């Protein structure tokens, strides 16, 4: 697992800017969009401010909290347009604690799964343990999971081993997979992006009886001089989170081979990518071609 130092867990404040631009070759007469345009409050994160700007100005902009506790925005634009731009600007304060791996090693993978099954909240357990549309646990996934999550393995060591195994066994390469890529495809391709690696981690965790959720968010894009720039920091990022006995969640990033720390900003979580797609919708148009441009900046601010 990649080395993390004490500074990676110090509290810090970030400005997050996420701009999404759709361009079409003909007018879009109406569009309906749903997206997660505000970071969520978590035990490790506090939202200081949040601003959403949409061009053209929407006819309807509504915010609600979804089933998973995420801030979901519904947008209607009925002004004809060939360019739609959605910009989210947030300031967040993050402070991730270092994970007590030795404490987790009091359980094995098997005993942890049993403890969660016997004492955990049944709704949460079922939500994040059962298969989901993009995380189908078939025999191939079970076989890969068994190679890294042995029932008798200490839980903390097993979480680290799973993170490292996916990082080692699969190459990070964009453009090879898409939102319809299955775990079976990934196991054959042996390459993909953070979304794919997160889905595989979830498949392995669920195969071992450990509830796992898909986390969507960001990484610091401009670390201080001398510090490593992480994969996925120039776009939205994804990682996995596993429920442990006692109700705590541990976030693991197989794309970068380490556990989440104060370089991570959380937007939303769910069962898989379909639950937390940053922006998706339906348009009415005669356009035959379109383009998508996404820009993300996560900049560390001076502490107040």
mmCIF file of C-alpha atoms in Angstrom:
data_model
loop_
_atom_site.group_PDB
_atom_site.id
_atom_site.type_symbol
_atom_site.label_atom_id
_atom_site.label_comp_id
_atom_site.label_asym_id
_atom_site.label_seq_id
_atom_site.Cartn_x
_atom_site.Cartn_y
_atom_site.Cartn_z
ATOM 1 C CA UNK A 1 0.000 0.000 0.000
ATOM 2 C CA UNK A 2 1.229 3.508 -0.824
ATOM 3 C CA UNK A 3 2.774 5.313 2.106
ATOM 4 C CA UNK A 4 0.730 7.997 3.866
ATOM 5 C CA UNK A 5 2.237 10.489 6.285
ATOM 6 C CA UNK A 6 0.790 12.400 9.250
ATOM 7 C CA UNK A 7 0.227 15.470 7.062
ATOM 8 C CA UNK A 8 -2.223 13.501 4.920
ATOM 9 C CA UNK A 9 -4.618 13.396 7.888
ATOM 10 C CA UNK A 10 -4.361 17.018 9.039
ATOM 11 C CA UNK A 11 -7.546 19.140 8.818
ATOM 12 C CA UNK A 12 -7.679 21.363 5.755
ATOM 13 C CA UNK A 13 -10.015 23.530 3.723
ATOM 14 C CA UNK A 14 -10.605 23.247 -0.022
ATOM 15 C CA UNK A 15 -12.293 25.201 -2.766
ATOM 16 C CA UNK A 16 -13.923 22.757 -5.187
ATOM 17 C CA UNK A 17 -14.916 23.898 -8.684
ATOM 18 C CA UNK A 18 -16.605 21.436 -11.027
ATOM 19 C CA UNK A 19 -17.665 22.694 -14.458
ATOM 20 C CA UNK A 20 -19.622 20.547 -16.928
ATOM 21 C CA UNK A 21 -20.260 21.848 -20.462
ATOM 22 C CA UNK A 22 -22.476 20.147 -23.049
ATOM 23 C CA UNK A 23 -22.280 21.423 -26.646
ATOM 24 C CA UNK A 24 -24.706 20.436 -29.434
ATOM 25 C CA UNK A 25 -24.854 21.100 -33.188
ATOM 26 C CA UNK A 26 -28.549 22.067 -33.033
ATOM 27 C CA UNK A 27 -30.888 23.629 -30.502
ATOM 28 C CA UNK A 28 -31.900 21.676 -27.458
ATOM 29 C CA UNK A 29 -35.457 22.811 -26.826
ATOM 30 C CA UNK A 30 -35.823 21.246 -23.381
ATOM 31 C CA UNK A 31 -33.559 19.390 -20.996
ATOM 32 C CA UNK A 32 -34.139 17.665 -17.692
ATOM 33 C CA UNK A 33 -31.094 16.988 -15.542
ATOM 34 C CA UNK A 34 -30.418 15.392 -12.181
ATOM 35 C CA UNK A 35 -27.107 15.810 -10.429
ATOM 36 C CA UNK A 36 -25.253 15.979 -7.157
ATOM 37 C CA UNK A 37 -24.216 19.611 -7.069
ATOM 38 C CA UNK A 38 -23.408 19.967 -3.377
ATOM 39 C CA UNK A 39 -20.922 17.986 -1.246
ATOM 40 C CA UNK A 40 -22.525 16.095 1.588
ATOM 41 C CA UNK A 41 -21.967 16.559 5.293
ATOM 42 C CA UNK A 42 -20.112 13.608 6.832
ATOM 43 C CA UNK A 43 -18.275 12.872 10.084
ATOM 44 C CA UNK A 44 -15.079 13.871 8.246
ATOM 45 C CA UNK A 45 -16.390 16.813 6.215
ATOM 46 C CA UNK A 46 -18.254 20.087 6.710
ATOM 47 C CA UNK A 47 -19.629 22.228 3.864
ATOM 48 C CA UNK A 48 -18.746 25.890 4.446
ATOM 49 C CA UNK A 49 -20.436 27.257 1.305
ATOM 50 C CA UNK A 50 -21.907 26.037 -1.965
ATOM 51 C CA UNK A 51 -22.933 27.875 -5.135
ATOM 52 C CA UNK A 52 -24.530 26.464 -8.298
ATOM 53 C CA UNK A 53 -24.617 28.387 -11.584
ATOM 54 C CA UNK A 54 -26.380 27.102 -14.697
ATOM 55 C CA UNK A 55 -26.404 28.692 -18.152
ATOM 56 C CA UNK A 56 -28.989 29.151 -19.643
ATOM 57 C CA UNK A 57 -30.793 30.013 -16.428
ATOM 58 C CA UNK A 58 -33.006 27.065 -15.467
ATOM 59 C CA UNK A 59 -36.771 27.329 -15.392
ATOM 60 C CA UNK A 60 -36.735 25.044 -12.372
ATOM 61 C CA UNK A 61 -33.976 24.241 -9.903
ATOM 62 C CA UNK A 62 -35.041 22.035 -7.016
ATOM 63 C CA UNK A 63 -32.975 20.380 -4.300
ATOM 64 C CA UNK A 64 -33.897 17.393 -2.163
ATOM 65 C CA UNK A 65 -32.228 14.677 -0.106
ATOM 66 C CA UNK A 66 -32.266 11.259 -1.754
ATOM 67 C CA UNK A 67 -32.581 7.797 -0.204
ATOM 68 C CA UNK A 68 -28.864 7.708 0.614
ATOM 69 C CA UNK A 69 -28.765 11.149 2.227
ATOM 70 C CA UNK A 70 -27.150 12.882 -0.762
ATOM 71 C CA UNK A 71 -28.025 16.390 -1.955
ATOM 72 C CA UNK A 72 -29.749 15.772 -5.294
ATOM 73 C CA UNK A 73 -30.618 18.643 -7.647
ATOM 74 C CA UNK A 74 -33.336 18.522 -10.319
ATOM 75 C CA UNK A 75 -32.947 20.984 -13.213
ATOM 76 C CA UNK A 76 -35.287 21.958 -16.057
ATOM 77 C CA UNK A 77 -34.122 24.235 -18.879
ATOM 78 C CA UNK A 78 -36.776 25.115 -21.448
ATOM 79 C CA UNK A 79 -34.840 27.908 -23.163
ATOM 80 C CA UNK A 80 -33.513 26.718 -26.557
ATOM 81 C CA UNK A 81 -29.740 26.356 -26.346
ATOM 82 C CA UNK A 82 -26.746 24.725 -27.993
ATOM 83 C CA UNK A 83 -24.496 25.004 -24.945
ATOM 84 C CA UNK A 84 -25.416 24.010 -21.401
ATOM 85 C CA UNK A 85 -22.940 24.826 -18.643
ATOM 86 C CA UNK A 86 -23.291 23.704 -15.032
ATOM 87 C CA UNK A 87 -20.771 24.974 -12.493
ATOM 88 C CA UNK A 88 -20.561 23.979 -8.844
ATOM 89 C CA UNK A 89 -18.337 25.982 -6.487
ATOM 90 C CA UNK A 90 -17.944 24.775 -2.912
ATOM 91 C CA UNK A 91 -15.756 25.388 0.088
ATOM 92 C CA UNK A 92 -15.377 22.384 2.377
ATOM 93 C CA UNK A 93 -13.467 21.623 5.546
ATOM 94 C CA UNK A 94 -12.163 18.048 5.749
ATOM 95 C CA UNK A 95 -10.457 16.120 8.543
ATOM 96 C CA UNK A 96 -10.107 12.388 7.990
ATOM 97 C CA UNK A 97 -8.778 10.296 10.901
ATOM 98 C CA UNK A 98 -6.135 7.648 10.380
ATOM 99 C CA UNK A 99 -7.733 4.193 10.333
ATOM 100 C CA UNK A 100 -6.974 1.943 13.308
ATOM 101 C CA UNK A 101 -5.985 -1.132 11.323
ATOM 102 C CA UNK A 102 -4.699 -2.926 14.415
ATOM 103 C CA UNK A 103 -8.090 -2.463 16.041
ATOM 104 C CA UNK A 104 -9.829 -3.868 12.974
ATOM 105 C CA UNK A 105 -7.554 -6.894 13.138
ATOM 106 C CA UNK A 106 -9.434 -8.016 16.251
ATOM 107 C CA UNK A 107 -11.908 -9.438 13.742
ATOM 108 C CA UNK A 108 -11.359 -11.771 10.863
ATOM 109 C CA UNK A 109 -13.200 -11.201 7.592
ATOM 110 C CA UNK A 110 -15.616 -13.977 8.539
ATOM 111 C CA UNK A 111 -16.229 -12.869 12.131
ATOM 112 C CA UNK A 112 -16.702 -9.258 10.992
ATOM 113 C CA UNK A 113 -19.337 -10.343 8.480
ATOM 114 C CA UNK A 114 -21.085 -12.346 11.214
ATOM 115 C CA UNK A 115 -20.988 -9.437 13.671
ATOM 116 C CA UNK A 116 -22.459 -7.060 11.107
ATOM 117 C CA UNK A 117 -25.134 -9.585 10.183
ATOM 118 C CA UNK A 118 -26.127 -10.091 13.821
ATOM 119 C CA UNK A 119 -26.020 -6.503 15.107
ATOM 120 C CA UNK A 120 -25.984 -4.092 12.163
ATOM 121 C CA UNK A 121 -28.920 -2.087 10.873
ATOM 122 C CA UNK A 122 -30.772 -4.490 8.545
ATOM 123 C CA UNK A 123 -31.734 -1.822 5.997
ATOM 124 C CA UNK A 124 -28.193 -0.486 5.662
ATOM 125 C CA UNK A 125 -26.819 -4.007 5.561
ATOM 126 C CA UNK A 126 -29.170 -5.110 2.797
ATOM 127 C CA UNK A 127 -28.725 -1.907 0.788
ATOM 128 C CA UNK A 128 -24.967 -2.270 0.525
ATOM 129 C CA UNK A 129 -24.636 -6.054 0.637
ATOM 130 C CA UNK A 130 -27.064 -7.219 -2.042
ATOM 131 C CA UNK A 131 -26.061 -7.112 -5.731
ATOM 132 C CA UNK A 132 -26.724 -3.836 -7.548
ATOM 133 C CA UNK A 133 -27.071 -3.086 -11.280
ATOM 134 C CA UNK A 134 -23.334 -2.508 -11.845
ATOM 135 C CA UNK A 135 -22.013 -4.872 -9.166
ATOM 136 C CA UNK A 136 -23.069 -8.404 -10.048
ATOM 137 C CA UNK A 137 -21.283 -10.964 -7.899
ATOM 138 C CA UNK A 138 -20.835 -14.002 -10.140
ATOM 139 C CA UNK A 139 -18.414 -16.929 -9.813
ATOM 140 C CA UNK A 140 -15.525 -14.993 -11.390
ATOM 141 C CA UNK A 141 -15.921 -12.157 -8.889
ATOM 142 C CA UNK A 142 -16.214 -14.633 -6.018
ATOM 143 C CA UNK A 143 -13.009 -16.344 -7.147
ATOM 144 C CA UNK A 144 -11.096 -13.066 -7.265
ATOM 145 C CA UNK A 145 -12.512 -12.071 -3.880
ATOM 146 C CA UNK A 146 -11.473 -15.390 -2.343
ATOM 147 C CA UNK A 147 -7.889 -14.807 -3.466
ATOM 148 C CA UNK A 148 -7.582 -11.604 -1.399
ATOM 149 C CA UNK A 149 -10.293 -11.793 1.289
ATOM 150 C CA UNK A 150 -9.791 -15.147 2.983
ATOM 151 C CA UNK A 151 -12.385 -15.758 5.732
ATOM 152 C CA UNK A 152 -9.669 -16.218 8.378
ATOM 153 C CA UNK A 153 -7.684 -13.097 7.376
ATOM 154 C CA UNK A 154 -7.530 -10.236 9.923
ATOM 155 C CA UNK A 155 -10.009 -7.589 8.789
ATOM 156 C CA UNK A 156 -7.635 -4.606 8.701
ATOM 157 C CA UNK A 157 -4.985 -6.565 6.814
ATOM 158 C CA UNK A 158 -7.629 -7.852 4.389
ATOM 159 C CA UNK A 159 -8.863 -4.343 3.561
ATOM 160 C CA UNK A 160 -5.285 -3.291 2.827
ATOM 161 C CA UNK A 161 -4.694 -6.450 0.771
ATOM 162 C CA UNK A 162 -7.814 -5.884 -1.345
ATOM 163 C CA UNK A 163 -6.830 -2.288 -2.043
ATOM 164 C CA UNK A 164 -3.303 -3.304 -3.055
ATOM 165 C CA UNK A 165 -4.388 -6.307 -5.121
ATOM 166 C CA UNK A 166 -6.669 -4.287 -7.401
ATOM 167 C CA UNK A 167 -4.018 -1.575 -7.732
ATOM 168 C CA UNK A 168 -1.439 -4.203 -8.717
ATOM 169 C CA UNK A 169 -3.553 -6.473 -10.912
ATOM 170 C CA UNK A 170 -5.237 -3.782 -13.029
ATOM 171 C CA UNK A 171 -3.801 -0.930 -15.098
ATOM 172 C CA UNK A 172 -5.268 2.575 -14.933
ATOM 173 C CA UNK A 173 -6.205 3.488 -18.498
ATOM 174 C CA UNK A 174 -8.980 5.842 -19.601
ATOM 175 C CA UNK A 175 -11.054 5.260 -22.721
ATOM 176 C CA UNK A 176 -11.053 1.467 -22.418
ATOM 177 C CA UNK A 177 -14.222 1.134 -20.339
ATOM 178 C CA UNK A 178 -17.501 3.034 -20.048
ATOM 179 C CA UNK A 179 -20.541 3.291 -17.777
ATOM 180 C CA UNK A 180 -21.864 -0.029 -19.124
ATOM 181 C CA UNK A 181 -18.696 -2.021 -18.406
ATOM 182 C CA UNK A 182 -19.433 -5.029 -16.202
ATOM 183 C CA UNK A 183 -17.192 -6.645 -13.620
ATOM 184 C CA UNK A 184 -16.896 -9.606 -15.944
ATOM 185 C CA UNK A 185 -15.570 -7.284 -18.678
ATOM 186 C CA UNK A 186 -13.101 -5.726 -16.249
ATOM 187 C CA UNK A 187 -11.731 -9.073 -15.103
ATOM 188 C CA UNK A 188 -10.968 -9.888 -18.743
ATOM 189 C CA UNK A 189 -9.619 -6.458 -19.737
ATOM 190 C CA UNK A 190 -7.451 -5.993 -16.626
ATOM 191 C CA UNK A 191 -7.551 -2.233 -17.161
ATOM 192 C CA UNK A 192 -9.962 0.602 -16.490
ATOM 193 C CA UNK A 193 -10.529 3.675 -14.340
ATOM 194 C CA UNK A 194 -11.531 4.475 -10.766
ATOM 195 C CA UNK A 195 -15.190 3.665 -11.391
ATOM 196 C CA UNK A 196 -14.308 0.139 -12.517
ATOM 197 C CA UNK A 197 -11.865 -0.539 -9.687
ATOM 198 C CA UNK A 198 -14.403 0.685 -7.148
ATOM 199 C CA UNK A 199 -17.075 -1.631 -8.529
ATOM 200 C CA UNK A 200 -14.664 -4.571 -8.294
ATOM 201 C CA UNK A 201 -13.756 -3.712 -4.701
ATOM 202 C CA UNK A 202 -17.469 -3.605 -3.856
ATOM 203 C CA UNK A 203 -18.064 -6.942 -5.553
ATOM 204 C CA UNK A 204 -15.277 -8.519 -3.495
ATOM 205 C CA UNK A 205 -16.485 -7.013 -0.226
ATOM 206 C CA UNK A 206 -20.066 -8.101 -0.815
ATOM 207 C CA UNK A 207 -18.929 -11.588 -1.837
ATOM 208 C CA UNK A 208 -17.189 -11.825 1.549
ATOM 209 C CA UNK A 209 -20.340 -10.719 3.390
ATOM 210 C CA UNK A 210 -19.133 -7.170 4.069
ATOM 211 C CA UNK A 211 -21.462 -4.296 3.065
ATOM 212 C CA UNK A 212 -19.736 -1.855 0.721
ATOM 213 C CA UNK A 213 -20.832 1.449 -0.771
ATOM 214 C CA UNK A 214 -19.690 3.462 -3.795
ATOM 215 C CA UNK A 215 -18.355 6.923 -2.925
ATOM 216 C CA UNK A 216 -18.172 9.732 -5.489
ATOM 217 C CA UNK A 217 -16.099 12.827 -4.882
ATOM 218 C CA UNK A 218 -12.814 14.544 -5.612
ATOM 219 C CA UNK A 219 -9.097 14.497 -4.909
ATOM 220 C CA UNK A 220 -6.862 17.470 -4.293
ATOM 221 C CA UNK A 221 -5.693 18.522 -7.779
ATOM 222 C CA UNK A 222 -2.725 20.713 -6.862
ATOM 223 C CA UNK A 223 -0.805 19.257 -3.911
ATOM 224 C CA UNK A 224 2.031 21.259 -2.364
ATOM 225 C CA UNK A 225 5.475 20.992 -4.029
ATOM 226 C CA UNK A 226 7.095 17.630 -3.445
ATOM 227 C CA UNK A 227 3.852 15.768 -2.756
ATOM 228 C CA UNK A 228 2.410 13.121 -5.062
ATOM 229 C CA UNK A 229 -0.407 13.960 -7.486
ATOM 230 C CA UNK A 230 -2.985 11.188 -7.329
ATOM 231 C CA UNK A 231 -4.673 9.377 -10.223
ATOM 232 C CA UNK A 232 -8.138 10.759 -10.895
ATOM 233 C CA UNK A 233 -7.447 14.204 -9.466
ATOM 234 C CA UNK A 234 -8.305 16.014 -12.708
ATOM 235 C CA UNK A 235 -11.914 14.791 -12.709
ATOM 236 C CA UNK A 236 -14.483 13.458 -10.300
ATOM 237 C CA UNK A 237 -13.137 10.424 -8.456
ATOM 238 C CA UNK A 238 -14.596 7.256 -6.946
ATOM 239 C CA UNK A 239 -13.593 4.882 -4.196
ATOM 240 C CA UNK A 240 -15.158 2.210 -1.981
ATOM 241 C CA UNK A 241 -16.237 2.233 1.652
ATOM 242 C CA UNK A 242 -16.715 -0.868 3.801
ATOM 243 C CA UNK A 243 -18.894 -1.218 6.889
ATOM 244 C CA UNK A 244 -17.053 -2.612 9.919
ATOM 245 C CA UNK A 245 -18.337 -4.030 13.224
ATOM 246 C CA UNK A 246 -19.488 -1.202 15.448
ATOM 247 C CA UNK A 247 -20.916 0.791 12.546
ATOM 248 C CA UNK A 248 -17.813 2.649 11.343
ATOM 249 C CA UNK A 249 -17.045 2.893 7.637
ATOM 250 C CA UNK A 250 -13.515 2.571 6.230
ATOM 251 C CA UNK A 251 -12.859 4.203 2.843
ATOM 252 C CA UNK A 252 -10.384 2.521 0.488
ATOM 253 C CA UNK A 253 -9.060 3.726 -2.853
ATOM 254 C CA UNK A 254 -7.772 0.875 -5.053
ATOM 255 C CA UNK A 255 -6.936 3.341 -7.833
ATOM 256 C CA UNK A 256 -4.211 4.909 -5.687
ATOM 257 C CA UNK A 257 -3.488 2.005 -3.327
ATOM 258 C CA UNK A 258 -4.290 3.631 -0.012
ATOM 259 C CA UNK A 259 -7.085 4.474 2.385
ATOM 260 C CA UNK A 260 -8.894 7.804 2.130
ATOM 261 C CA UNK A 261 -7.314 10.767 3.895
ATOM 262 C CA UNK A 262 -7.659 14.542 4.001
ATOM 263 C CA UNK A 263 -7.014 14.821 0.257
ATOM 264 C CA UNK A 264 -10.494 13.373 -0.365
ATOM 265 C CA UNK A 265 -13.748 15.330 -0.704
ATOM 266 C CA UNK A 266 -17.057 13.421 -0.646
ATOM 267 C CA UNK A 267 -19.971 14.393 -2.894
ATOM 268 C CA UNK A 268 -22.324 11.413 -2.650
ATOM 269 C CA UNK A 269 -22.543 7.696 -2.020
ATOM 270 C CA UNK A 270 -24.774 4.821 -3.073
ATOM 271 C CA UNK A 271 -24.740 1.195 -4.201
ATOM 272 C CA UNK A 272 -22.797 1.839 -7.417
ATOM 273 C CA UNK A 273 -22.140 4.527 -10.038
ATOM 274 C CA UNK A 274 -25.758 4.658 -11.216
ATOM 275 C CA UNK A 275 -26.873 5.970 -7.829
ATOM 276 C CA UNK A 276 -24.381 8.861 -7.794
ATOM 277 C CA UNK A 277 -23.710 9.891 -11.404
ATOM 278 C CA UNK A 278 -22.555 13.550 -11.124
ATOM 279 C CA UNK A 279 -24.998 14.742 -13.803
ATOM 280 C CA UNK A 280 -27.409 12.885 -16.069
ATOM 281 C CA UNK A 281 -30.652 13.616 -17.854
ATOM 282 C CA UNK A 282 -32.854 13.718 -20.940
ATOM 283 C CA UNK A 283 -32.831 16.269 -23.780
ATOM 284 C CA UNK A 284 -35.180 17.069 -26.669
ATOM 285 C CA UNK A 285 -33.287 18.040 -29.804
ATOM 286 C CA UNK A 286 -32.627 17.330 -33.483
ATOM 287 C CA UNK A 287 -28.895 17.498 -32.795
ATOM 288 C CA UNK A 288 -26.846 14.651 -34.260
ATOM 289 C CA UNK A 289 -23.536 15.352 -32.546
ATOM 290 C CA UNK A 290 -22.569 16.580 -29.121
ATOM 291 C CA UNK A 291 -19.516 17.001 -26.940
ATOM 292 C CA UNK A 292 -18.878 16.959 -23.225
ATOM 293 C CA UNK A 293 -16.173 18.903 -21.428
ATOM 294 C CA UNK A 294 -15.516 18.559 -17.701
ATOM 295 C CA UNK A 295 -13.127 20.609 -15.606
ATOM 296 C CA UNK A 296 -12.340 19.982 -11.939
ATOM 297 C CA UNK A 297 -10.154 21.974 -9.572
ATOM 298 C CA UNK A 298 -9.725 21.142 -5.896
ATOM 299 C CA UNK A 299 -7.482 23.778 -4.372
ATOM 300 C CA UNK A 300 -6.233 23.870 -0.805
ATOM 301 C CA UNK A 301 -7.031 27.144 0.964
ATOM 302 C CA UNK A 302 -5.165 28.838 3.763
ATOM 303 C CA UNK A 303 -6.562 27.879 7.146
ATOM 304 C CA UNK A 304 -8.618 30.548 8.887
#
